[in-house]
Coordinates of C-alpha atoms and ligand atoms in Angstrom, one line a residue:
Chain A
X1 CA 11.5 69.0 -25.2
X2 CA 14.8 68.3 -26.5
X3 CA 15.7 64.7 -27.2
X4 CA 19.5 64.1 -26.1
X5 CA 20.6 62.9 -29.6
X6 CA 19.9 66.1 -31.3
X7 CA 21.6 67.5 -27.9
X8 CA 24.6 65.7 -28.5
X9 CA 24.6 66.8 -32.1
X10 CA 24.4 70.8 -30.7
X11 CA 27.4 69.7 -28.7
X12 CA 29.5 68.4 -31.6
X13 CA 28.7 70.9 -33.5
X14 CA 29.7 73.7 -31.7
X15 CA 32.5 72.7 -29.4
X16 CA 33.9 69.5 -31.4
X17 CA 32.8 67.0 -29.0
X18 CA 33.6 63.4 -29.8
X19 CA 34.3 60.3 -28.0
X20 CA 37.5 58.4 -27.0
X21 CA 37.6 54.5 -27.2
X22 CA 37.9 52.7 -24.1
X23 CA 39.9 49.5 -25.6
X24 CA 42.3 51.1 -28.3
X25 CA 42.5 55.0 -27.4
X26 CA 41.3 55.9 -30.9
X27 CA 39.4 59.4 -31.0
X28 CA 36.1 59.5 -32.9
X29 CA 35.0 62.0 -34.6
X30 CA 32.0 62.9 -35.1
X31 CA 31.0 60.9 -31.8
X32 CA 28.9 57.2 -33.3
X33 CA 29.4 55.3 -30.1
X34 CA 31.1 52.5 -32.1
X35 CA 35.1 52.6 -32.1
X36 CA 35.8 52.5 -36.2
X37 CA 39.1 51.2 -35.1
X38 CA 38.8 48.1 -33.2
X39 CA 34.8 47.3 -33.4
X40 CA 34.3 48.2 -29.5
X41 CA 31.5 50.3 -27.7
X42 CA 32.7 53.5 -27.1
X43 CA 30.8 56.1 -25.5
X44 CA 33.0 58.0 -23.6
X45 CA 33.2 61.9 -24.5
X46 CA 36.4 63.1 -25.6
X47 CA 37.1 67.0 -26.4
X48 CA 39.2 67.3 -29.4
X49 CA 41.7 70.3 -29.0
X50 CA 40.4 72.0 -32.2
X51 CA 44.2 72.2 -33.8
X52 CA 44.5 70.1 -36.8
X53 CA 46.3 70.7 -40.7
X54 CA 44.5 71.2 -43.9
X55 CA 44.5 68.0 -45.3
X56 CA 43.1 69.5 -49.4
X57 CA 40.3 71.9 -49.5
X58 CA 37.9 73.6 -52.6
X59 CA 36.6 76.8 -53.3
X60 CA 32.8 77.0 -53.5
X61 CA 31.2 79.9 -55.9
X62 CA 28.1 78.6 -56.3
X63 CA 27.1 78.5 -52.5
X64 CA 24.1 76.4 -52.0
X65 CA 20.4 77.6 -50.5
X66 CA 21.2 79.5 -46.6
X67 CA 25.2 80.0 -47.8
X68 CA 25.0 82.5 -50.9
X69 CA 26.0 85.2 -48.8
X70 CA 29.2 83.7 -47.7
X71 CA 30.2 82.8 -51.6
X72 CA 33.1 82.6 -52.3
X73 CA 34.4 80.2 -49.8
X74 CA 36.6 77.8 -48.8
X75 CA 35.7 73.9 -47.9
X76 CA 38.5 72.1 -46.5
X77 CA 39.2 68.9 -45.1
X78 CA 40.8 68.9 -41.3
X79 CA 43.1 66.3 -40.1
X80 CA 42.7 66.8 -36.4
X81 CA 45.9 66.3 -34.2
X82 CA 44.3 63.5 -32.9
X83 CA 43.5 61.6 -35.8
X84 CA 39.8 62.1 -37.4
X85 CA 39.4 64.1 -39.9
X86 CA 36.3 66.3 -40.6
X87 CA 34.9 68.9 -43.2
X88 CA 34.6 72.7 -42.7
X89 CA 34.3 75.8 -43.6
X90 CA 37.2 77.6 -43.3
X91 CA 37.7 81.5 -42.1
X92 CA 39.2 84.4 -41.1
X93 CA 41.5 83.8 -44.3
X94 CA 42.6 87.3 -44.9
X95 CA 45.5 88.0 -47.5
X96 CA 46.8 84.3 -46.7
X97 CA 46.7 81.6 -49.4
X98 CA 45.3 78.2 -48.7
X99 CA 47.8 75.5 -48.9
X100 CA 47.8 71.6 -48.1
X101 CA 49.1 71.1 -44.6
X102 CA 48.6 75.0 -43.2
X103 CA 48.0 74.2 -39.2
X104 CA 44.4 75.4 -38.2
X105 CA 42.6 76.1 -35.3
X106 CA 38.4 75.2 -34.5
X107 CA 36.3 78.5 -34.2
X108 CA 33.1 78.8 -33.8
X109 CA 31.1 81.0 -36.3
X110 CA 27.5 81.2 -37.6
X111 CA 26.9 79.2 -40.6
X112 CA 23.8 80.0 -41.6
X113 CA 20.5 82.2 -41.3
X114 CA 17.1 80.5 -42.1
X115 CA 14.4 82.1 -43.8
X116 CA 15.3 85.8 -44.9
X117 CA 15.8 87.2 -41.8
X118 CA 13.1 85.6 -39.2
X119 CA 14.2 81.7 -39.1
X120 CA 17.3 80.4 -36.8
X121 CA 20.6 81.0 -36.8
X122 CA 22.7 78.2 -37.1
X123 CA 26.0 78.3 -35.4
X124 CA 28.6 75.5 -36.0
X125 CA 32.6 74.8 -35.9
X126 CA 35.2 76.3 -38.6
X127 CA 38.6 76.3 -39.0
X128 CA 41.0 79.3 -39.4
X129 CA 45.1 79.3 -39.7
X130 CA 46.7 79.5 -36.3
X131 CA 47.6 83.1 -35.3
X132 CA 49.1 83.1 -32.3
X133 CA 52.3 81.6 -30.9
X134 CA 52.0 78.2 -29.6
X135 CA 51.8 78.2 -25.6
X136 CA 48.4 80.2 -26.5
X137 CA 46.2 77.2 -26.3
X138 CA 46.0 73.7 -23.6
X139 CA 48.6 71.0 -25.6
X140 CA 46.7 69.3 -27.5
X141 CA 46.5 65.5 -27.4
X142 CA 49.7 64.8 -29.9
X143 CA 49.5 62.7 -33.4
X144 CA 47.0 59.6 -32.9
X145 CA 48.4 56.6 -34.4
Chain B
X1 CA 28.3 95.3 7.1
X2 CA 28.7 96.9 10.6
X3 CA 25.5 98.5 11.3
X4 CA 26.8 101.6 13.5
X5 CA 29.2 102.7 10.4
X6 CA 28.0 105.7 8.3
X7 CA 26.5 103.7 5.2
X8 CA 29.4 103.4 1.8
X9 CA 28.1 104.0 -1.2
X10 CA 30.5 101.6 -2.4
X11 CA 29.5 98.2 -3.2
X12 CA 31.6 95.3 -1.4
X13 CA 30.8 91.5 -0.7
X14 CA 30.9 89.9 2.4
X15 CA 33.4 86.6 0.5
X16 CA 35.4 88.6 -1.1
X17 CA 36.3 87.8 -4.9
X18 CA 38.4 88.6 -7.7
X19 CA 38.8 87.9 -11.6
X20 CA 40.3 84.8 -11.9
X21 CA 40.3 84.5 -16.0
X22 CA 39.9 87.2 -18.6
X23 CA 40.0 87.1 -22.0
X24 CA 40.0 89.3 -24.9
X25 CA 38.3 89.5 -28.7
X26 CA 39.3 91.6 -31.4
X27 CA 37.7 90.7 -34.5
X28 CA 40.8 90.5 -37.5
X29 CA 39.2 93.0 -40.4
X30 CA 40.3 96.5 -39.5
X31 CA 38.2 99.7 -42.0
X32 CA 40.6 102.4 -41.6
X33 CA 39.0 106.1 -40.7
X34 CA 40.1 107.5 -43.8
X35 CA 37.8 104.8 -45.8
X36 CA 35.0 106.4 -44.1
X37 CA 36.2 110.2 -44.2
X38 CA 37.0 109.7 -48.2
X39 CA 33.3 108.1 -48.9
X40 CA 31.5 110.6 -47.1
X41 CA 33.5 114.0 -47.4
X42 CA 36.0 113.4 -50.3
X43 CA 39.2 113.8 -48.5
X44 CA 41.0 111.4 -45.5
X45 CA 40.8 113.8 -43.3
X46 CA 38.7 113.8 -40.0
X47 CA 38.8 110.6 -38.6
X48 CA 38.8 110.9 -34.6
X49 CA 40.3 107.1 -35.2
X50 CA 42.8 105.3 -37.6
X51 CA 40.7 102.8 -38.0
X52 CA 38.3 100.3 -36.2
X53 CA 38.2 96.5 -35.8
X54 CA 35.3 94.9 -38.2
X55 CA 33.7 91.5 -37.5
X56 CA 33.6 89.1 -40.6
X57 CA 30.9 87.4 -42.3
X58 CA 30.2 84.6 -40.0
X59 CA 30.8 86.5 -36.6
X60 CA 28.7 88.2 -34.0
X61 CA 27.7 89.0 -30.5
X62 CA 27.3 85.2 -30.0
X63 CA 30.6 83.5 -32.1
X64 CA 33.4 86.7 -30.7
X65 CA 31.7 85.8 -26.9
X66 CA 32.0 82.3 -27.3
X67 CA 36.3 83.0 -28.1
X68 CA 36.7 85.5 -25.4
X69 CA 34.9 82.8 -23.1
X70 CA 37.5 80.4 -23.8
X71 CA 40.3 82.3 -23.4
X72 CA 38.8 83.3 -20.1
X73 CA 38.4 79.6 -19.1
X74 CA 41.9 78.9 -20.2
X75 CA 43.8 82.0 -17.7
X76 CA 40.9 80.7 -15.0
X77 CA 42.2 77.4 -15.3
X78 CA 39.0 75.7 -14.4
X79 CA 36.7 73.6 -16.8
X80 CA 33.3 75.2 -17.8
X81 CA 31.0 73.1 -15.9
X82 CA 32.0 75.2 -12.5
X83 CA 30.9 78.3 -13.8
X84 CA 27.2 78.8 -11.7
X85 CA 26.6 81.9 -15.0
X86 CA 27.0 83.2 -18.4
X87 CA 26.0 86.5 -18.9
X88 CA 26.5 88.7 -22.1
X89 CA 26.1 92.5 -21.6
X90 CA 25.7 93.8 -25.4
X91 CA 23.4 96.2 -27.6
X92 CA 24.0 94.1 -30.7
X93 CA 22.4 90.5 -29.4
X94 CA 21.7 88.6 -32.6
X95 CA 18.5 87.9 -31.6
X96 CA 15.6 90.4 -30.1
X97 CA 14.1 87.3 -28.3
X98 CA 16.4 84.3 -27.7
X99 CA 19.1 84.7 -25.3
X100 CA 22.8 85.0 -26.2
X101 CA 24.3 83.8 -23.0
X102 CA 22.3 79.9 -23.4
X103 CA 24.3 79.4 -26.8
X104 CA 27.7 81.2 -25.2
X105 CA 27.5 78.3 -22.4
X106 CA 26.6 75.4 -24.3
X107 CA 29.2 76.0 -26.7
X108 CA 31.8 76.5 -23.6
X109 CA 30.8 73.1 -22.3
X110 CA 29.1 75.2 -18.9
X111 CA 26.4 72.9 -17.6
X112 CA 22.7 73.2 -17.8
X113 CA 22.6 74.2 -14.0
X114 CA 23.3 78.3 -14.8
X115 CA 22.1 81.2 -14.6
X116 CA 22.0 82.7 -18.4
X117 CA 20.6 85.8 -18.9
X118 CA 21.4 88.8 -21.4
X119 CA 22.2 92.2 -20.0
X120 CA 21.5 95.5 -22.0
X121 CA 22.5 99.2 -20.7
X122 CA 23.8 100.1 -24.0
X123 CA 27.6 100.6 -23.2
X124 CA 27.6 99.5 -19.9
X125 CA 25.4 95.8 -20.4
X126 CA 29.2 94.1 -19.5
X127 CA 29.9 95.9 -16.8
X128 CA 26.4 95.5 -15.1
X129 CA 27.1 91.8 -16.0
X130 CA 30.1 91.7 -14.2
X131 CA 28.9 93.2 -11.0
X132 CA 26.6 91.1 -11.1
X133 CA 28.4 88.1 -11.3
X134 CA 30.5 89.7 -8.2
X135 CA 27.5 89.6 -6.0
X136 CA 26.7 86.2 -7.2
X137 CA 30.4 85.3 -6.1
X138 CA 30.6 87.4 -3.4
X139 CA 27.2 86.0 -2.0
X140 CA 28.6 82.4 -2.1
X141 CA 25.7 81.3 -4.1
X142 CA 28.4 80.2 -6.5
X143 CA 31.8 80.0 -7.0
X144 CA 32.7 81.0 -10.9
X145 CA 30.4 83.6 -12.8
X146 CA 31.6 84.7 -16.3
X147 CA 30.6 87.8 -17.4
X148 CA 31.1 89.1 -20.8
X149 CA 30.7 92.9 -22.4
X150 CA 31.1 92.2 -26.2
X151 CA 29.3 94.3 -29.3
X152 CA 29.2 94.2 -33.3
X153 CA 27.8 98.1 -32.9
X154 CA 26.3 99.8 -36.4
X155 CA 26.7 103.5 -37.3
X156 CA 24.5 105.0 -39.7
X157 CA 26.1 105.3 -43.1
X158 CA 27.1 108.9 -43.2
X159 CA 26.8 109.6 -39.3
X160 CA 30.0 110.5 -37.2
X161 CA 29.4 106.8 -35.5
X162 CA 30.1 105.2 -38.2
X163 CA 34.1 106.1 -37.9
X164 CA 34.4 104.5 -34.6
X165 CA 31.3 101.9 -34.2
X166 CA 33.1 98.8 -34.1
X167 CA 33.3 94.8 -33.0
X168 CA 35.2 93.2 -29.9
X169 CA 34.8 93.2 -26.2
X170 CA 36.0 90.9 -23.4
X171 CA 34.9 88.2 -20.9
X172 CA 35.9 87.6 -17.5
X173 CA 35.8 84.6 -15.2
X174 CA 34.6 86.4 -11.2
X175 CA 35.6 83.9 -8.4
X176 CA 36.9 83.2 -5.0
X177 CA 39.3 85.3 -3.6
X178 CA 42.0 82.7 -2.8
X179 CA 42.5 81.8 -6.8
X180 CA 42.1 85.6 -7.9
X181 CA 44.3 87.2 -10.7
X182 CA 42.9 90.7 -9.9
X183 CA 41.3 91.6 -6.6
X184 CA 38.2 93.1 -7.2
X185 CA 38.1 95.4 -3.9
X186 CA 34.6 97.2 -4.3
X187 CA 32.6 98.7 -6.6
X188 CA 30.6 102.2 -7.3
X189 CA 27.4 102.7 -10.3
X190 CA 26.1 106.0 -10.8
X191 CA 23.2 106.9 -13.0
X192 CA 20.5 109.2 -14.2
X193 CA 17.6 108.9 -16.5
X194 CA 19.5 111.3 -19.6
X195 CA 18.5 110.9 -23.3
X196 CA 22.1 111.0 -24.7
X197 CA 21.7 108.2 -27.1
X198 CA 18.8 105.2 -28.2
X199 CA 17.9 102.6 -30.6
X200 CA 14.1 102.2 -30.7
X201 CA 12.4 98.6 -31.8
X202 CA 12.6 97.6 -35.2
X203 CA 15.1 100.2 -35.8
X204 CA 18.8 98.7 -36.7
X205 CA 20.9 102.1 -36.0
X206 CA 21.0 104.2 -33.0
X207 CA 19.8 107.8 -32.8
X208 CA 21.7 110.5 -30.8
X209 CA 21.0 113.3 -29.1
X210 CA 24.3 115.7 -30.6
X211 CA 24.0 117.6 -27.4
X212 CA 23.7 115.4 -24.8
X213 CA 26.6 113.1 -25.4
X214 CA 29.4 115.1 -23.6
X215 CA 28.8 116.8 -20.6
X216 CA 25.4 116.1 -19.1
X217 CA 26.0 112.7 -20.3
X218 CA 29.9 110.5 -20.3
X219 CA 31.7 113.4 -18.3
X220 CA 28.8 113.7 -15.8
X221 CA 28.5 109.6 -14.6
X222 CA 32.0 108.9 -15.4
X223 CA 33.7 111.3 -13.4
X224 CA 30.9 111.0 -10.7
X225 CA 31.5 107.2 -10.5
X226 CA 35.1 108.1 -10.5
X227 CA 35.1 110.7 -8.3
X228 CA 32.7 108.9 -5.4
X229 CA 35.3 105.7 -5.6
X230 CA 38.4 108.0 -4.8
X231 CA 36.8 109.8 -1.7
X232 CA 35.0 106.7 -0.6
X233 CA 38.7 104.9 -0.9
X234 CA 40.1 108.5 0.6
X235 CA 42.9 107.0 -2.3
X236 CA 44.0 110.0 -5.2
X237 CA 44.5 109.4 -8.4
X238 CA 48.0 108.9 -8.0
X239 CA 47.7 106.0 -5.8
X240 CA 47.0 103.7 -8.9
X241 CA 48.9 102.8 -11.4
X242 CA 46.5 102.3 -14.2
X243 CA 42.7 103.6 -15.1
X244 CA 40.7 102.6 -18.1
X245 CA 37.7 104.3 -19.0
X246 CA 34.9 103.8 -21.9
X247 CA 36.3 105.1 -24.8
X248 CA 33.7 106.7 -27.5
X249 CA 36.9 108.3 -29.2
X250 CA 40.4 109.1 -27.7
X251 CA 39.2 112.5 -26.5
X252 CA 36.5 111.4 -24.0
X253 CA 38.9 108.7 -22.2
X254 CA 41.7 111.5 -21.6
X255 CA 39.7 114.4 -20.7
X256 CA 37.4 112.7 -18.1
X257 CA 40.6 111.0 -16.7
X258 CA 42.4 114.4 -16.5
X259 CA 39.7 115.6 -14.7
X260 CA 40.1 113.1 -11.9
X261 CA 43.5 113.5 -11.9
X262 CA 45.3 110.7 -14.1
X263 CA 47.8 111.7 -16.4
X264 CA 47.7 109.8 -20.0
X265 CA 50.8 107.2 -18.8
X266 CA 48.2 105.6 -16.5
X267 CA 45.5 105.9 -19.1
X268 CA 47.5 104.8 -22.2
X269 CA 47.6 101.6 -21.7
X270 CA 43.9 100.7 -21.7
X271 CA 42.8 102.9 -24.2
X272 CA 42.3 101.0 -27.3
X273 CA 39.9 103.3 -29.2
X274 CA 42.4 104.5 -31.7
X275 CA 43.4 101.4 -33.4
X276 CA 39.9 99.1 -32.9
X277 CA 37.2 102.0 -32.4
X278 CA 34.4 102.1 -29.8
X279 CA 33.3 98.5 -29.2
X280 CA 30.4 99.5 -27.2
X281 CA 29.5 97.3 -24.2
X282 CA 32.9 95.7 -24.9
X283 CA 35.1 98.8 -24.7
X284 CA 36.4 99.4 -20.6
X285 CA 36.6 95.5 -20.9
X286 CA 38.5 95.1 -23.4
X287 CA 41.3 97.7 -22.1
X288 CA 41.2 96.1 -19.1
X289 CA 42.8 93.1 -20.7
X290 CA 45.2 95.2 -22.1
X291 CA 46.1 96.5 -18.8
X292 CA 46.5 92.9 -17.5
X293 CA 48.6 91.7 -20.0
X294 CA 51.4 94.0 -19.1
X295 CA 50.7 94.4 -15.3
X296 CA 52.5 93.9 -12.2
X297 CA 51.3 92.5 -8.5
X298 CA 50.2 95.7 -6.4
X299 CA 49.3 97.0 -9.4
X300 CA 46.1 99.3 -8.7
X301 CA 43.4 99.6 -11.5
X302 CA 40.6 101.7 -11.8
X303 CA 37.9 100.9 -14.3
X304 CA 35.3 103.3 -15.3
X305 CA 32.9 102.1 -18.0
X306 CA 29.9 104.2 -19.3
X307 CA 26.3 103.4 -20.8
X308 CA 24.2 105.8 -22.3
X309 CA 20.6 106.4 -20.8
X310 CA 23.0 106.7 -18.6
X311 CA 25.4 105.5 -16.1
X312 CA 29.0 104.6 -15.5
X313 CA 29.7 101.3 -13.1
X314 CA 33.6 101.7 -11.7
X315 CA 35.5 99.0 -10.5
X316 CA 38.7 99.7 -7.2
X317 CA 41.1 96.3 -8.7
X318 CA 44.3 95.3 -7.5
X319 CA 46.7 92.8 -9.2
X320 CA 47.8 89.7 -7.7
X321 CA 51.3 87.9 -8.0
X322 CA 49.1 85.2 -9.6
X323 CA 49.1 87.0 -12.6
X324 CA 52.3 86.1 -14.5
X325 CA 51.8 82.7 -14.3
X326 CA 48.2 82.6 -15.8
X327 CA 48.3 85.8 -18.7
X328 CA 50.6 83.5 -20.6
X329 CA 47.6 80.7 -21.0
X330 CA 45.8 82.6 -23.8
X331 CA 46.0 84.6 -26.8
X332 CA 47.1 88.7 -25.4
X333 CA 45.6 91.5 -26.9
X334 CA 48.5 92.5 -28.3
X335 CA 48.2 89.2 -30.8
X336 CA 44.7 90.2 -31.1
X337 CA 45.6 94.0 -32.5
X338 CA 48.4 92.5 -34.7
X339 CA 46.4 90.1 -36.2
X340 CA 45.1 92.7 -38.6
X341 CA 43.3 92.3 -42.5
X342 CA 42.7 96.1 -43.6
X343 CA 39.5 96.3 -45.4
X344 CA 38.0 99.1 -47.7
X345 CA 34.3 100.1 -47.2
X346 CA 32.9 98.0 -50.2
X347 CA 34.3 95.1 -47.7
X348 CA 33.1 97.1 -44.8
X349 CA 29.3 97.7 -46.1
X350 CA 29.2 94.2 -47.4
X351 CA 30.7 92.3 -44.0
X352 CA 28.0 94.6 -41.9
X353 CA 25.2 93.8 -43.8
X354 CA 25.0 97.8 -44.9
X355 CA 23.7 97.4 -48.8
X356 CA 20.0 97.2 -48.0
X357 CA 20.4 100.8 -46.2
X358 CA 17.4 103.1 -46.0
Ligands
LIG1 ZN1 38.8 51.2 -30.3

């Protein structure tokens, strides 16, 4: 049986499922039921719009155990539309050149295989540059404050 | 049905249904046919493609369903927990045990209340999906049913395959009449035990038989599924303005639809093969979208797909003046094809997992 923290945690992983504060509107990312705005209980869910901006970002060679066979890649930092920010892989890079503020868009992609070919394969969210034109996608939610 | 009526072999539902989403995936890596044809035979030459779209490092059957879902949920305008299934038709699950469709729907947000089940008929997995999710509709056991035909299919290194085997596909949102997109206005399967084409366990590329995979085999159920919707319609091929066919090649497509009478203006605009390849259980899907995003109300579509082993499901749709307002809700096609990385086949071999080949 599945216990429905580690259920939540599947959620958040793949779809970016947070929570929104009930007293001050902050979004929360990833979801801790605590608002780290004003102190308040917060437990309501809250799906973030995936769009966000690359707030810096690394290149990792040396990929650690279940990654090598992505190496090289890139590890940026997201600053979500709505305010959290949250570390990822990003993808679908092609010719472009990372830069510091490029606008991104949550995918979601396998991250890893487990155990040469028989474990799990784990699926999770990354973030590639926005392709298409703007009316693509539902608004998102607007700058949090 | 009226009993005293000669029986149809056409399939129709009592509540009638329609799509009321579709979306599209096209992975962005494109290996061009001359990559291939240089590697294996030392010239350019002899690609029945320019080139095919490629599926990256981190994508699959699983990740390029979970974005065509989306888009699909976005046109359908309803939220995910509606939807009553999630079925993926492919030949390339990532697992041999462990179903595609439960990961698909929890990462869509679709409930735990679903039906969730995989289909496989080779090419034709989506479209068996998507009849089915008709007759789920179409019963009234539930109102939404997505249905998705998507592949990341493998050619030999070295066989003719390889220059067309290639990722993408589509999914589609089947729902109530009354909120429809495209009327779905019945439906026809033909099939026949035929050894065109197979994959046995433990095996990771396809075998084919060379001489079963035209006549005997595509041309045979495609243009019989064709053939039996036009004279069960008593419609001609001119009475549509668009067919789409499964599309090993360009040749296939254009031939089987000349035979039934189309000319290539109403086949053009679905047939995708030349610049993304054969995406397998994805491929009649996929230029259906294609179709979509340029289609009028009244348009009339026919849709032929085809699945070795064998059998061809075809689909009698009809646009809606819903469309225009909904297309515009997601990514087109069109973004999808011009969203293109070329790759050469060092890329290729390593992105599709080729180097430990043997
Ligand atoms: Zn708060």
């Amino acid at each position: 049986m599945e216990n429905p923290r580690y259920w939540r945690l599947k959620k958040q992983r793949y779809s970016l499922l947070g929570e929104v504060c009930p007293h001050c509107d902050s979004k929360i990312f990833p979801p801790r039921d605590i608002c780290p705005e004003c102190g308040g209980e917060a437990k309501t869910d809250f799906a973030f719009s995936g769009k966000g901006k690359v707030y810096s970002y690394t290149v990792m060679r040396d990929a650690p155990a279940g990654y090598e066979q992505n190496a090289p890649y890139t590890v940026a930092i997201v600053a979500l539309d709505e305010g959290p920010m949250v570390t990822a892989q990003l993808t679908d890079l092609g010719e472009e050149p990372v830069r510091i503020g490029m606008p991104v868009e949550m995918v979601t992609r396998k991250l890893r295989e487990d155990g040469e070919k028989k474990g799990i394969l784990v699926y999770g969210y990354k973030f590639r540059p926005i392709c298409f034109h703007e009316n693509s996608q539902p608004a998102s939610q607007g700058q949090a404050g | 049905m009226e009993k005293n009526q000669p029986a149809s072999k056409l399939l129709r539902t009592d509540r009638k249904t329609g799509i009321v989403g579709y979306g599209a995936y096209i992975p962005r890596y494109r290996l061009p046919g001359s990559e291939v044809a240089m590697l294996w035979t030392g010239s350019p030459k002899g690609s029945p493609v320019k080139e095919k779209a490629v599926a990256g490092l981190d994508e699959d059957v699983i990740t390029m369903s979970i974005e065509a879902a989306r888009n699909a949920l976005v046109r359908a305008n309803i939220d995910a927990s509606e939807l009553r299934a999630v079925w993926v038709g492919s030949e390339s699950h990532p697992y041999a045990v462990k179903p595609s469709g439960t990961l698909v729907a929890e990462a869509i947000g679709a409930s735990n209340d679903i039906q969730a089940g995989d289909w496989e008929f080779a090419c034709k997995a989506g479209t068996e999906a998507m009849v089915a999710a008709i007759a789920l509709v179409g019963s009234g056991m539930g109102r939404y049913a997505l249905a998705i035909g998507m592949d990341t299919a493998q050619g030999k290194p070295g066989d003719a395959l390889e220059y067309t085997a290639s990722s993408g596909g589509a999914a589609f949102v089947i729902g109530p009449r009354e909120e429809a997109i495209v009327n779905i206005e019945a439906t026809y399967s033909f099939v026949s035990d035929t050894p065109d084409f197979w994959r046995r366990p433990e095996q990771k590329y396809p075998e084919h038989g060379q001489r079963f995979t035209g006549d005997p085999a595509y041309f045979k159920h495609v243009e019989s599924a064709g053939r039996v919707m036009l004279e069960e319609l008593g419609m001609k091929a001119s009475d549509f303005t668009y067919a789409v066919f499964h599309q090993p090649n360009p040749r296939f497509p254009l031939k089987a639809g000349k035979d039934l009478g189309f000319t290539e203006e109403q086949i053009k605009p679905g047939l995708l093969v030349p610049v993304i390849g054969n995406t397998y259980a994805g491929a009649s899907m996929v230029g259906l979208t294609a179709i979509l995003d340029i289609a009028k109300p009244g348009d009339r579509i026919l849709q032929v797909s085809y699945g070795s082993g064998a059998g061809s499901d075809a689909f009698y749709l009809e646009v809606t003046e819903k469309i225009a307002e909904r297309r515009e809700l997601a990514p087109s096609t069109a973004d999808y094809l011009a969203r293109r990385t070329e790759i050469n086949y060092a890329t290729y071999a390593r992105f599709r997992g080729k180097i430990d080949m043997g």
